[in-house]
PDB file of C-alpha atoms in Angstrom:
ATOM      1  CA  MET A  11    -103.538  35.244 -34.179  1.00  0.00           C
ATOM      2  CA  ALA A  12    -100.882  32.652 -33.508  1.00  0.00           C
ATOM      3  CA  THR A  13     -98.344  32.462 -36.289  1.00  0.00           C
ATOM      4  CA  ALA A  14     -98.086  29.250 -38.232  1.00  0.00           C
ATOM      5  CA  ARG A  15     -95.162  26.953 -37.504  1.00  0.00           C
ATOM      6  CA  PHE A  16     -93.735  26.994 -41.025  1.00  0.00           C
ATOM      7  CA  PRO A  17     -90.388  28.796 -41.367  1.00  0.00           C
ATOM      8  CA  GLY A  18     -90.310  30.808 -44.557  1.00  0.00           C
ATOM      9  CA  LYS A  19     -93.924  30.229 -45.529  1.00  0.00           C
ATOM     10  CA  SER A  20     -96.037  31.695 -42.731  1.00  0.00           C
ATOM     11  CA  ALA A  21     -97.518  34.209 -45.163  1.00  0.00           C
ATOM     12  CA  ASP A  22     -98.923  31.372 -47.248  1.00  0.00           C
ATOM     13  CA  VAL A  23    -100.590  29.706 -44.305  1.00  0.00           C
ATOM     14  CA  ASP A  24    -101.948  32.576 -42.221  1.00  0.00           C
ATOM     15  CA  ALA A  25    -104.746  33.224 -44.681  1.00  0.00           C
ATOM     16  CA  ASN A  26    -106.188  29.786 -44.031  1.00  0.00           C
ATOM     17  CA  TRP A  27    -106.157  30.003 -40.240  1.00  0.00           C
ATOM     18  CA  THR A  28    -108.848  31.618 -38.137  1.00  0.00           C
ATOM     19  CA  ALA A  29    -108.833  32.277 -34.439  1.00  0.00           C
ATOM     20  CA  LEU A  30    -111.324  30.654 -32.153  1.00  0.00           C
ATOM     21  CA  ALA A  31    -112.584  32.149 -28.924  1.00  0.00           C
ATOM     22  CA  LEU A  32    -110.165  29.952 -27.018  1.00  0.00           C
ATOM     23  CA  GLY A  33    -107.286  31.451 -28.930  1.00  0.00           C
ATOM     24  CA  ARG A  34    -106.287  28.241 -30.719  1.00  0.00           C
ATOM     25  CA  PRO A  35    -105.790  28.408 -34.481  1.00  0.00           C
ATOM     26  CA  VAL A  36    -107.813  26.229 -36.790  1.00  0.00           C
ATOM     27  CA  CYS A  37    -106.955  25.213 -40.344  1.00  0.00           C
ATOM     28  CA  VAL A  38    -109.954  25.557 -42.657  1.00  0.00           C
ATOM     29  CA  ASN A  39    -108.764  23.687 -45.755  1.00  0.00           C
ATOM     30  CA  GLY A  40    -106.147  21.420 -44.233  1.00  0.00           C
ATOM     31  CA  THR A  41    -105.943  17.641 -43.968  1.00  0.00           C
ATOM     32  CA  PRO A  42    -107.728  16.689 -40.715  1.00  0.00           C
ATOM     33  CA  TRP A  43    -105.518  13.788 -39.592  1.00  0.00           C
ATOM     34  CA  ILE A  44    -102.305  15.767 -40.140  1.00  0.00           C
ATOM     35  CA  LEU A  45    -103.778  18.765 -38.345  1.00  0.00           C
ATOM     36  CA  TYR A  46    -104.691  16.621 -35.352  1.00  0.00           C
ATOM     37  CA  LEU A  47    -101.435  14.662 -35.094  1.00  0.00           C
ATOM     38  CA  LEU A  48     -98.894  17.332 -36.060  1.00  0.00           C
ATOM     39  CA  GLU A  49    -100.707  20.676 -35.715  1.00  0.00           C
ATOM     40  CA  GLU A  50     -99.668  21.316 -39.331  1.00  0.00           C
ATOM     41  CA  CYS A  51    -101.932  22.986 -41.881  1.00  0.00           C
ATOM     42  CA  VAL A  52    -101.510  20.930 -45.056  1.00  0.00           C
ATOM     43  CA  GLU A  53    -103.639  22.200 -47.926  1.00  0.00           C
ATOM     44  CA  ASN A  54    -101.790  21.236 -51.124  1.00  0.00           C
ATOM     45  CA  VAL A  55    -100.195  18.143 -52.612  1.00  0.00           C
ATOM     46  CA  TRP A  56     -96.595  19.297 -51.999  1.00  0.00           C
ATOM     47  CA  GLU A  57     -97.094  19.788 -48.269  1.00  0.00           C
ATOM     48  CA  TYR A  58     -99.010  16.502 -48.097  1.00  0.00           C
ATOM     49  CA  CYS A  59     -96.134  14.671 -49.811  1.00  0.00           C
ATOM     50  CA  SER A  60     -93.692  16.291 -47.379  1.00  0.00           C
ATOM     51  CA  VAL A  61     -95.570  14.881 -44.390  1.00  0.00           C
ATOM     52  CA  VAL A  62     -96.009  11.414 -45.930  1.00  0.00           C
ATOM     53  CA  ILE A  63     -92.329  11.195 -46.930  1.00  0.00           C
ATOM     54  CA  GLY A  64     -91.355  12.362 -43.446  1.00  0.00           C
ATOM     55  CA  LEU A  65     -93.440   9.577 -41.945  1.00  0.00           C
ATOM     56  CA  VAL A  66     -91.724   7.093 -44.290  1.00  0.00           C
ATOM     57  CA  SER A  67     -88.382   8.391 -42.988  1.00  0.00           C
ATOM     58  CA  MET A  68     -89.509   7.873 -39.423  1.00  0.00           C
ATOM     59  CA  PHE A  69     -90.721   4.358 -40.259  1.00  0.00           C
ATOM     60  CA  CYS A  70     -87.362   3.480 -41.862  1.00  0.00           C
ATOM     61  CA  PHE A  71     -85.439   4.573 -38.771  1.00  0.00           C
ATOM     62  CA  LEU A  72     -87.755   2.633 -36.487  1.00  0.00           C
ATOM     63  CA  LEU A  73     -87.278  -0.518 -38.581  1.00  0.00           C
ATOM     64  CA  SER A  74     -83.521  -0.014 -38.821  1.00  0.00           C
ATOM     65  CA  THR A  75     -82.953  -1.122 -35.235  1.00  0.00           C
ATOM     66  CA  LEU A  76     -84.757  -4.465 -35.628  1.00  0.00           C
ATOM     67  CA  PRO A  77     -82.150  -6.191 -37.865  1.00  0.00           C
ATOM     68  CA  GLN A  78     -79.325  -5.018 -35.600  1.00  0.00           C
ATOM     69  CA  PHE A  79     -81.238  -6.125 -32.530  1.00  0.00           C
ATOM     70  CA  TYR A  80     -81.638  -9.601 -34.040  1.00  0.00           C
ATOM     71  CA  GLU A  81     -78.018  -9.714 -35.189  1.00  0.00           C
ATOM     72  CA  ALA A  82     -76.812  -8.849 -31.682  1.00  0.00           C
ATOM     73  CA  TYR A  83     -79.114 -11.508 -30.185  1.00  0.00           C
ATOM     74  CA  ARG A  84     -77.806 -14.115 -32.635  1.00  0.00           C
ATOM     75  CA  ASN A  85     -74.142 -13.130 -32.409  1.00  0.00           C
ATOM     76  CA  GLY A  86     -74.036 -11.993 -28.772  1.00  0.00           C
ATOM     77  CA  LYS A  87     -70.931  -9.849 -29.322  1.00  0.00           C
ATOM     78  CA  VAL A  88     -72.328  -6.499 -30.404  1.00  0.00           C
ATOM     79  CA  GLU A  89     -69.788  -4.622 -28.268  1.00  0.00           C
ATOM     80  CA  GLU A  90     -67.008  -6.081 -30.406  1.00  0.00           C
ATOM     81  CA  ALA A  91     -68.671  -5.232 -33.699  1.00  0.00           C
ATOM     82  CA  MET A  92     -70.132  -1.785 -33.095  1.00  0.00           C
ATOM     83  CA  SER A  93     -68.226   1.315 -32.084  1.00  0.00           C
ATOM     84  CA  PHE A  94     -69.470   3.077 -28.977  1.00  0.00           C
ATOM     85  CA  GLY A  95     -68.310   6.323 -30.602  1.00  0.00           C
ATOM     86  CA  PHE A  96     -70.828   5.679 -33.384  1.00  0.00           C
ATOM     87  CA  LEU A  97     -73.660   5.325 -30.869  1.00  0.00           C
ATOM     88  CA  PHE A  98     -72.485   8.272 -28.752  1.00  0.00           C
ATOM     89  CA  PHE A  99     -72.226  10.744 -31.634  1.00  0.00           C
ATOM     90  CA  LEU A 100     -75.517   9.520 -33.092  1.00  0.00           C
ATOM     91  CA  PHE A 101     -77.318  10.060 -29.796  1.00  0.00           C
ATOM     92  CA  SER A 102     -75.681  13.462 -29.268  1.00  0.00           C
ATOM     93  CA  GLY A 103     -76.680  14.479 -32.779  1.00  0.00           C
ATOM     94  CA  ASP A 104     -80.307  13.528 -32.227  1.00  0.00           C
ATOM     95  CA  LEU A 105     -80.469  15.387 -28.905  1.00  0.00           C
ATOM     96  CA  THR A 106     -79.045  18.607 -30.347  1.00  0.00           C
ATOM     97  CA  SER A 107     -81.172  18.185 -33.476  1.00  0.00           C
ATOM     98  CA  PHE A 108     -84.289  17.939 -31.334  1.00  0.00           C
ATOM     99  CA  ALA A 109     -83.304  21.091 -29.415  1.00  0.00           C
ATOM    100  CA  GLY A 110     -82.641  22.912 -32.681  1.00  0.00           C
ATOM    101  CA  CYS A 111     -85.894  21.807 -34.314  1.00  0.00           C
ATOM    102  CA  TYR A 112     -87.904  22.832 -31.281  1.00  0.00           C
ATOM    103  CA  LEU A 113     -86.254  26.216 -30.741  1.00  0.00           C
ATOM    104  CA  THR A 114     -86.299  27.274 -34.397  1.00  0.00           C
ATOM    105  CA  SER A 115     -89.873  26.102 -35.043  1.00  0.00           C
ATOM    106  CA  GLN A 116     -88.982  23.649 -37.774  1.00  0.00           C
ATOM    107  CA  LEU A 117     -91.685  21.661 -39.536  1.00  0.00           C
ATOM    108  CA  PRO A 118     -93.715  19.645 -36.999  1.00  0.00           C
ATOM    109  CA  ILE A 119     -92.906  16.410 -38.823  1.00  0.00           C
ATOM    110  CA  GLN A 120     -89.211  17.134 -38.182  1.00  0.00           C
ATOM    111  CA  VAL A 121     -89.816  17.513 -34.441  1.00  0.00           C
ATOM    112  CA  VAL A 122     -91.822  14.293 -34.220  1.00  0.00           C
ATOM    113  CA  THR A 123     -89.345  12.370 -36.363  1.00  0.00           C
ATOM    114  CA  VAL A 124     -86.314  13.321 -34.275  1.00  0.00           C
ATOM    115  CA  VAL A 125     -88.119  12.108 -31.147  1.00  0.00           C
ATOM    116  CA  PHE A 126     -88.358   8.669 -32.756  1.00  0.00           C
ATOM    117  CA  TYR A 127     -84.677   8.891 -33.679  1.00  0.00           C
ATOM    118  CA  ILE A 128     -83.794   9.412 -30.015  1.00  0.00           C
ATOM    119  CA  PHE A 129     -85.900   6.384 -29.110  1.00  0.00           C
ATOM    120  CA  THR A 130     -84.036   4.125 -31.559  1.00  0.00           C
ATOM    121  CA  ASP A 131     -80.719   5.461 -30.248  1.00  0.00           C
ATOM    122  CA  LEU A 132     -81.682   4.498 -26.716  1.00  0.00           C
ATOM    123  CA  ILE A 133     -82.527   0.968 -27.866  1.00  0.00           C
ATOM    124  CA  LEU A 134     -79.146   0.544 -29.575  1.00  0.00           C
ATOM    125  CA  ILE A 135     -77.213   1.974 -26.618  1.00  0.00           C
ATOM    126  CA  SER A 136     -79.153  -0.169 -24.140  1.00  0.00           C
ATOM    127  CA  GLN A 137     -78.441  -3.246 -26.231  1.00  0.00           C
ATOM    128  CA  PHE A 138     -74.747  -2.375 -26.481  1.00  0.00           C
ATOM    129  CA  LEU A 139     -74.403  -1.916 -22.712  1.00  0.00           C
ATOM    130  CA  TYR A 140     -76.465  -5.037 -21.979  1.00  0.00           C
ATOM    131  CA  TYR A 141     -74.197  -7.349 -23.975  1.00  0.00           C
ATOM    132  CA  LYS A 142     -71.051  -5.605 -22.787  1.00  0.00           C
ATOM    133  CA  ILE A 143     -72.000  -6.171 -19.149  1.00  0.00           C
ATOM    134  CA  LYS A 144     -73.281  -9.671 -19.858  1.00  0.00           C
ATOM    135  CA  ASN A 145     -70.152 -10.799 -21.717  1.00  0.00           C
ATOM    136  CA  SER A 146     -67.799  -9.284 -19.170  1.00  0.00           C
ATOM    137  CA  SER A 147     -69.511 -11.023 -16.262  1.00  0.00           C
ATOM    138  CA  SER A 148     -68.767 -14.638 -15.360  1.00  0.00           C
ATOM    139  CA  ARG A 149     -72.282 -15.201 -14.022  1.00  0.00           C
ATOM    140  CA  LYS A 150     -75.664 -14.752 -15.658  1.00  0.00           C
ATOM    141  CA  SER A 151     -77.751 -12.048 -14.057  1.00  0.00           C
ATOM    142  CA  PRO A 152     -81.545 -12.244 -14.604  1.00  0.00           C
ATOM    143  CA  VAL A 153     -81.879  -8.814 -12.981  1.00  0.00           C
ATOM    144  CA  LEU A 154     -79.991  -7.270 -15.888  1.00  0.00           C
ATOM    145  CA  LYS A 155     -82.444  -8.714 -18.389  1.00  0.00           C
ATOM    146  CA  TRP A 156     -85.466  -7.485 -16.447  1.00  0.00           C
ATOM    147  CA  LEU A 157     -83.996  -4.007 -16.094  1.00  0.00           C
ATOM    148  CA  CYS A 158     -83.488  -3.924 -19.835  1.00  0.00           C
ATOM    149  CA  PHE A 159     -87.104  -4.941 -20.518  1.00  0.00           C
ATOM    150  CA  MET A 160     -88.463  -2.392 -18.018  1.00  0.00           C
ATOM    151  CA  TRP A 161     -86.333   0.370 -19.515  1.00  0.00           C
ATOM    152  CA  CYS A 162     -87.496  -0.369 -23.071  1.00  0.00           C
ATOM    153  CA  GLY A 163     -91.133  -0.567 -21.933  1.00  0.00           C
ATOM    154  CA  ALA A 164     -90.979   2.752 -20.098  1.00  0.00           C
ATOM    155  CA  ALA A 165     -89.273   4.417 -23.072  1.00  0.00           C
ATOM    156  CA  THR A 166     -92.006   3.114 -25.384  1.00  0.00           C
ATOM    157  CA  LEU A 167     -94.788   4.570 -23.215  1.00  0.00           C
ATOM    158  CA  VAL A 168     -93.059   7.937 -23.092  1.00  0.00           C
ATOM    159  CA  LEU A 169     -92.539   7.817 -26.843  1.00  0.00           C
ATOM    160  CA  LEU A 170     -96.249   7.358 -27.552  1.00  0.00           C
ATOM    161  CA  ALA A 171     -97.226  10.506 -25.654  1.00  0.00           C
ATOM    162  CA  LEU A 172     -94.216  12.775 -26.143  1.00  0.00           C
ATOM    163  CA  PRO A 173     -94.608  13.849 -29.806  1.00  0.00           C
ATOM    164  CA  LYS A 174     -98.157  15.103 -29.310  1.00  0.00           C
ATOM    165  CA  LEU A 175     -97.208  16.992 -26.138  1.00  0.00           C
ATOM    166  CA  ILE A 176     -94.232  18.608 -27.857  1.00  0.00           C
ATOM    167  CA  VAL A 177     -96.238  19.791 -30.857  1.00  0.00           C
ATOM    168  CA  ASP A 178     -99.037  21.118 -28.628  1.00  0.00           C
ATOM    169  CA  ASN A 179     -96.676  23.015 -26.313  1.00  0.00           C
ATOM    170  CA  SER A 180     -94.415  24.380 -29.041  1.00  0.00           C
ATOM    171  CA  ALA A 181     -96.943  27.094 -29.861  1.00  0.00           C
ATOM    172  CA  SER A 182     -95.811  28.908 -26.699  1.00  0.00           C
ATOM    173  CA  LEU A 183     -92.589  29.856 -28.482  1.00  0.00           C
ATOM    174  CA  ASP A 184     -94.573  32.061 -30.857  1.00  0.00           C
ATOM    175  CA  THR A 185     -95.876  34.256 -28.007  1.00  0.00           C
ATOM    176  CA  GLN A 186     -92.439  35.360 -26.791  1.00  0.00           C
ATOM    177  CA  SER A 187     -91.110  38.900 -27.145  1.00  0.00           C
ATOM    178  CA  PRO A 188     -89.144  39.638 -30.366  1.00  0.00           C
ATOM    179  CA  ALA A 189     -85.796  39.934 -28.546  1.00  0.00           C
ATOM    180  CA  THR A 190     -86.280  36.687 -26.646  1.00  0.00           C
ATOM    181  CA  SER A 191     -87.575  34.945 -29.745  1.00  0.00           C
ATOM    182  CA  LYS A 192     -84.508  36.033 -31.736  1.00  0.00           C
ATOM    183  CA  SER A 193     -82.045  34.741 -29.122  1.00  0.00           C
ATOM    184  CA  VAL A 194     -83.946  31.464 -28.853  1.00  0.00           C
ATOM    185  CA  GLU A 195     -83.871  31.092 -32.628  1.00  0.00           C
ATOM    186  CA  ILE A 196     -80.106  31.716 -32.797  1.00  0.00           C
ATOM    187  CA  THR A 197     -79.549  29.115 -30.060  1.00  0.00           C
ATOM    188  CA  GLY A 198     -81.677  26.676 -32.035  1.00  0.00           C
ATOM    189  CA  TYR A 199     -79.642  27.128 -35.208  1.00  0.00           C
ATOM    190  CA  ILE A 200     -76.414  26.634 -33.264  1.00  0.00           C
ATOM    191  CA  CYS A 201     -77.869  23.350 -31.985  1.00  0.00           C
ATOM    192  CA  GLY A 202     -78.812  22.430 -35.536  1.00  0.00           C
ATOM    193  CA  TYR A 203     -75.268  22.862 -36.842  1.00  0.00           C
ATOM    194  CA  LEU A 204     -73.857  21.035 -33.823  1.00  0.00           C
ATOM    195  CA  ALA A 205     -76.197  18.171 -34.654  1.00  0.00           C
ATOM    196  CA  SER A 206     -74.834  18.098 -38.203  1.00  0.00           C
ATOM    197  CA  ILE A 207     -71.283  17.849 -36.841  1.00  0.00           C
ATOM    198  CA  PHE A 208     -72.283  15.024 -34.494  1.00  0.00           C
ATOM    199  CA  TYR A 209     -74.069  13.153 -37.289  1.00  0.00           C
ATOM    200  CA  LEU A 210     -71.126  13.428 -39.669  1.00  0.00           C
ATOM    201  CA  SER A 211     -68.737  12.395 -36.876  1.00  0.00           C
ATOM    202  CA  SER A 212     -70.783   9.312 -35.978  1.00  0.00           C
ATOM    203  CA  ARG A 213     -69.793   7.285 -39.031  1.00  0.00           C
ATOM    204  CA  PHE A 214     -66.018   7.687 -38.705  1.00  0.00           C
ATOM    205  CA  PRO A 215     -65.621   5.567 -35.502  1.00  0.00           C
ATOM    206  CA  GLN A 216     -67.614   2.756 -37.124  1.00  0.00           C
ATOM    207  CA  LEU A 217     -65.668   3.030 -40.377  1.00  0.00           C
ATOM    208  CA  TYR A 218     -62.430   2.807 -38.413  1.00  0.00           C
ATOM    209  CA  LYS A 219     -63.736  -0.108 -36.327  1.00  0.00           C
ATOM    210  CA  ASN A 220     -64.608  -2.053 -39.469  1.00  0.00           C
ATOM    211  CA  PHE A 221     -61.245  -1.215 -41.038  1.00  0.00           C
ATOM    212  CA  GLN A 222     -59.388  -2.248 -37.883  1.00  0.00           C
ATOM    213  CA  ARG A 223     -61.181  -5.606 -37.727  1.00  0.00           C
ATOM    214  CA  GLN A 224     -61.205  -6.047 -41.516  1.00  0.00           C
ATOM    215  CA  SER A 225     -64.731  -7.301 -40.967  1.00  0.00           C
ATOM    216  CA  THR A 226     -68.318  -6.149 -40.577  1.00  0.00           C
ATOM    217  CA  GLU A 227     -69.392  -9.329 -38.800  1.00  0.00           C
ATOM    218  CA  GLY A 228     -71.715  -8.624 -35.887  1.00  0.00           C
ATOM    219  CA  THR A 229     -73.331  -5.583 -37.502  1.00  0.00           C
ATOM    220  CA  SER A 230     -76.391  -5.747 -39.723  1.00  0.00           C
ATOM    221  CA  TYR A 231     -76.189  -3.991 -43.071  1.00  0.00           C
ATOM    222  CA  LEU A 232     -79.939  -3.367 -42.914  1.00  0.00           C
ATOM    223  CA  LEU A 233     -79.237  -0.949 -40.065  1.00  0.00           C
ATOM    224  CA  PHE A 234     -77.276   1.259 -42.434  1.00  0.00           C
ATOM    225  CA  ALA A 235     -79.424   0.547 -45.510  1.00  0.00           C
ATOM    226  CA  LEU A 236     -82.593   1.645 -43.722  1.00  0.00           C
ATOM    227  CA  ALA A 237     -80.691   4.603 -42.240  1.00  0.00           C
ATOM    228  CA  MET A 238     -79.774   5.607 -45.796  1.00  0.00           C
ATOM    229  CA  MET A 239     -83.417   5.414 -46.801  1.00  0.00           C
ATOM    230  CA  GLY A 240     -84.386   7.355 -43.686  1.00  0.00           C
ATOM    231  CA  ASN A 241     -81.842  10.117 -44.250  1.00  0.00           C
ATOM    232  CA  GLY A 242     -82.697  10.349 -47.948  1.00  0.00           C
ATOM    233  CA  THR A 243     -86.435  10.621 -47.379  1.00  0.00           C
ATOM    234  CA  TYR A 244     -85.864  13.028 -44.474  1.00  0.00           C
ATOM    235  CA  GLY A 245     -84.040  15.437 -46.776  1.00  0.00           C
ATOM    236  CA  VAL A 246     -86.649  15.010 -49.504  1.00  0.00           C
ATOM    237  CA  SER A 247     -89.478  15.708 -47.026  1.00  0.00           C
ATOM    238  CA  VAL A 248     -87.980  19.136 -46.361  1.00  0.00           C
ATOM    239  CA  ILE A 249     -87.157  19.987 -49.980  1.00  0.00           C
ATOM    240  CA  VAL A 250     -90.431  18.793 -51.497  1.00  0.00           C
ATOM    241  CA  VAL A 251     -92.407  21.720 -50.037  1.00  0.00           C
ATOM    242  CA  LEU A 252     -90.432  24.261 -52.094  1.00  0.00           C
ATOM    243  CA  PRO A 253     -92.857  24.347 -55.060  1.00  0.00           C
ATOM    244  CA  ALA A 254     -95.699  25.271 -52.687  1.00  0.00           C
ATOM    245  CA  LEU A 255     -93.871  28.294 -51.280  1.00  0.00           C
ATOM    246  CA  LYS A 256     -94.854  31.782 -52.370  1.00  0.00           C
ATOM    247  CA  GLY A 257     -92.290  33.414 -50.099  1.00  0.00           C
ATOM    248  CA  SER A 258     -88.511  33.321 -50.309  1.00  0.00           C
ATOM    249  CA  LYS A 259     -87.283  29.838 -51.146  1.00  0.00           C
ATOM    250  CA  GLN A 260     -83.728  30.887 -50.294  1.00  0.00           C
ATOM    251  CA  THR A 261     -84.762  31.845 -46.763  1.00  0.00           C
ATOM    252  CA  PHE A 262     -86.540  28.522 -46.360  1.00  0.00           C
ATOM    253  CA  ILE A 263     -83.457  26.570 -47.459  1.00  0.00           C
ATOM    254  CA  ILE A 264     -81.162  28.585 -45.144  1.00  0.00           C
ATOM    255  CA  LYS A 265     -83.406  27.891 -42.164  1.00  0.00           C
ATOM    256  CA  HIS A 266     -83.347  24.163 -42.894  1.00  0.00           C
ATOM    257  CA  LEU A 267     -79.737  23.970 -44.092  1.00  0.00           C
ATOM    258  CA  ALA A 268     -78.286  22.509 -40.876  1.00  0.00           C
ATOM    259  CA  TRP A 269     -80.689  19.562 -40.939  1.00  0.00           C
ATOM    260  CA  LEU A 270     -80.202  18.996 -44.659  1.00  0.00           C
ATOM    261  CA  ILE A 271     -76.414  18.870 -44.177  1.00  0.00           C
ATOM    262  CA  GLY A 272     -76.818  16.346 -41.370  1.00  0.00           C
ATOM    263  CA  SER A 273     -79.161  13.995 -43.231  1.00  0.00           C
ATOM    264  CA  LEU A 274     -77.673  14.149 -46.727  1.00  0.00           C
ATOM    265  CA  GLY A 275     -74.072  14.243 -45.441  1.00  0.00           C
ATOM    266  CA  VAL A 276     -74.566  11.054 -43.441  1.00  0.00           C
ATOM    267  CA  LEU A 277     -76.241   9.518 -46.487  1.00  0.00           C
ATOM    268  CA  ILE A 278     -72.976   9.998 -48.428  1.00  0.00           C
ATOM    269  CA  LEU A 279     -70.865   8.524 -45.616  1.00  0.00           C
ATOM    270  CA  ASP A 280     -73.117   5.474 -45.469  1.00  0.00           C
ATOM    271  CA  PHE A 281     -72.058   4.647 -49.028  1.00  0.00           C
ATOM    272  CA  PHE A 282     -68.546   4.126 -47.638  1.00  0.00           C
ATOM    273  CA  VAL A 283     -70.003   1.810 -44.977  1.00  0.00           C
ATOM    274  CA  THR A 284     -71.752  -0.051 -47.784  1.00  0.00           C
ATOM    275  CA  ALA A 285     -68.421  -0.421 -49.598  1.00  0.00           C
ATOM    276  CA  GLN A 286     -66.914  -1.943 -46.445  1.00  0.00           C
ATOM    277  CA  PHE A 287     -69.714  -4.502 -46.228  1.00  0.00           C
ATOM    278  CA  ILE A 288     -69.038  -5.489 -49.843  1.00  0.00           C
ATOM    279  CA  MET A 289     -65.246  -5.726 -49.431  1.00  0.00           C
ATOM    280  CA  TYR A 290     -65.173  -7.478 -46.071  1.00  0.00           C
ATOM    281  CA  ARG A 291     -67.885  -9.923 -47.020  1.00  0.00           C
ATOM    282  CA  LYS A 292     -65.328 -11.560 -49.329  1.00  0.00           C
ATOM    283  CA  ASN A 293     -62.976 -11.967 -46.378  1.00  0.00           C
ATOM    284  CA  HIS A 294     -65.768 -13.489 -44.322  1.00  0.00           C
ATOM    285  CA  SER A 295     -66.646 -15.892 -47.163  1.00  0.00           C
ATOM    286  CA  ALA A 296     -62.993 -16.910 -47.502  1.00  0.00           C
ATOM    287  CA  LYS A 297     -62.770 -17.674 -43.766  1.00  0.00           C
ATOM    288  CA  GLY A 298     -65.994 -19.647 -43.940  1.00  0.00           C
ATOM    289  CA  SER A 299     -64.785 -21.764 -46.863  1.00  0.00           C
ATOM    290  CA  THR A 300     -61.507 -22.466 -45.021  1.00  0.00           C
ATOM    291  CA  LEU A 301     -63.362 -23.682 -41.957  1.00  0.00           C
ATOM    292  CA  LEU A 302     -65.605 -25.890 -44.068  1.00  0.00           C
ATOM    293  CA  SER A 303     -62.641 -27.498 -45.792  1.00  0.00           C
ATOM    294  CA  VAL A 304     -61.050 -28.698 -42.512  1.00  0.00           C
ATOM    295  CA  PRO A 305     -63.540 -31.510 -41.698  1.00  0.00           C
ATOM    296  CA  GLU A 306     -63.111 -32.924 -45.225  1.00  0.00           C
ATOM    297  CA  VAL A 307     -59.344 -33.433 -44.730  1.00  0.00           C
ATOM    298  CA  GLU A 308     -59.355 -34.963 -41.274  1.00  0.00           C
ATOM    299  CA  PRO A 309     -61.244 -38.200 -42.131  1.00  0.00           C
ATOM    300  CA  LEU A 310     -58.817 -38.889 -45.010  1.00  0.00           C
ATOM    301  CA  LEU A 311     -55.855 -38.547 -42.663  1.00  0.00           C
ATOM    302  CA  CYS A 312     -57.493 -40.860 -40.171  1.00  0.00           C
ATOM    303  CA  GLU A 313     -58.062 -43.507 -42.865  1.00  0.00           C
ATOM    304  CA  GLU A 314     -54.395 -43.310 -43.933  1.00  0.00           C
ATOM    305  CA  VAL A 315     -53.248 -43.904 -40.355  1.00  0.00           C
ATOM    306  CA  GLU A 316     -55.546 -46.929 -40.022  1.00  0.00           C
ATOM    307  CA  LEU A 317     -54.210 -48.457 -43.251  1.00  0.00           C
ATOM    308  CA  SER A 318     -50.598 -48.001 -42.181  1.00  0.00           C
ATOM    309  CA  VAL A 319     -51.315 -49.803 -38.919  1.00  0.00           C
ATOM    310  CA  LEU A 320     -52.818 -52.736 -40.748  1.00  0.00           C
TER     311      LEU A 320
END
């Protein structure tokens, strides 16, 4: 019988799985749509809430790119507002997080969610490079725009098929020898902690960029607000299954600790980004009021000159 893909709670799930002649496990009392999409046997309210909250997290991260995409389109100077270090560390964190989730057999919702994270990273990086090349060039290049559209379209098609393929093929990790499985698991946890380091490092370049400019103009706060919601719900989706566990809760937490540090740690750092948006918005408002006051003075000066001439 193939072991269930639930670290720390396989004993609770194995009783509800039966083997078919084809060798594929089936979940007797699980939720059908979750079983089909994620290959996860969800049979109680805690596990169901974990999946739903995880999907909310994924939805928040997908939406988070839209405000920034619009802000960059409106402003046209995203390369001046956003730090490339922020995008680089974020992308590196998602790649290593995906490797860690896959190798350590984390919850299927975690594997699917991190795939969507990588997709949003690619959109932000593509947008950053597009405007950097466009603004540095003296001529408009329609080829650049078409390449950008083709890249985003191809990434979307891959995204639609990749999560299902990953979850289906991940069962092969359970059939490995104990020695190989142990080394693979250790490698996965190393990737998980590396991902946490990358995630925590991603906010510092952007914090410094905002501090250096004394402004957050060109970046959308909704990007970080939705990221905060995504990271918060991501952590909750992992923790919420604890009441349903009959095994060791401590073991479960240890196996998920790297991903909890990454999500909840970044959530704390995003409060500092929020503080910058509040502080620097006053500076932006002061600049705006100064610019608005200039046209009101000039006509008065012009009238004084005309009167003196007369």
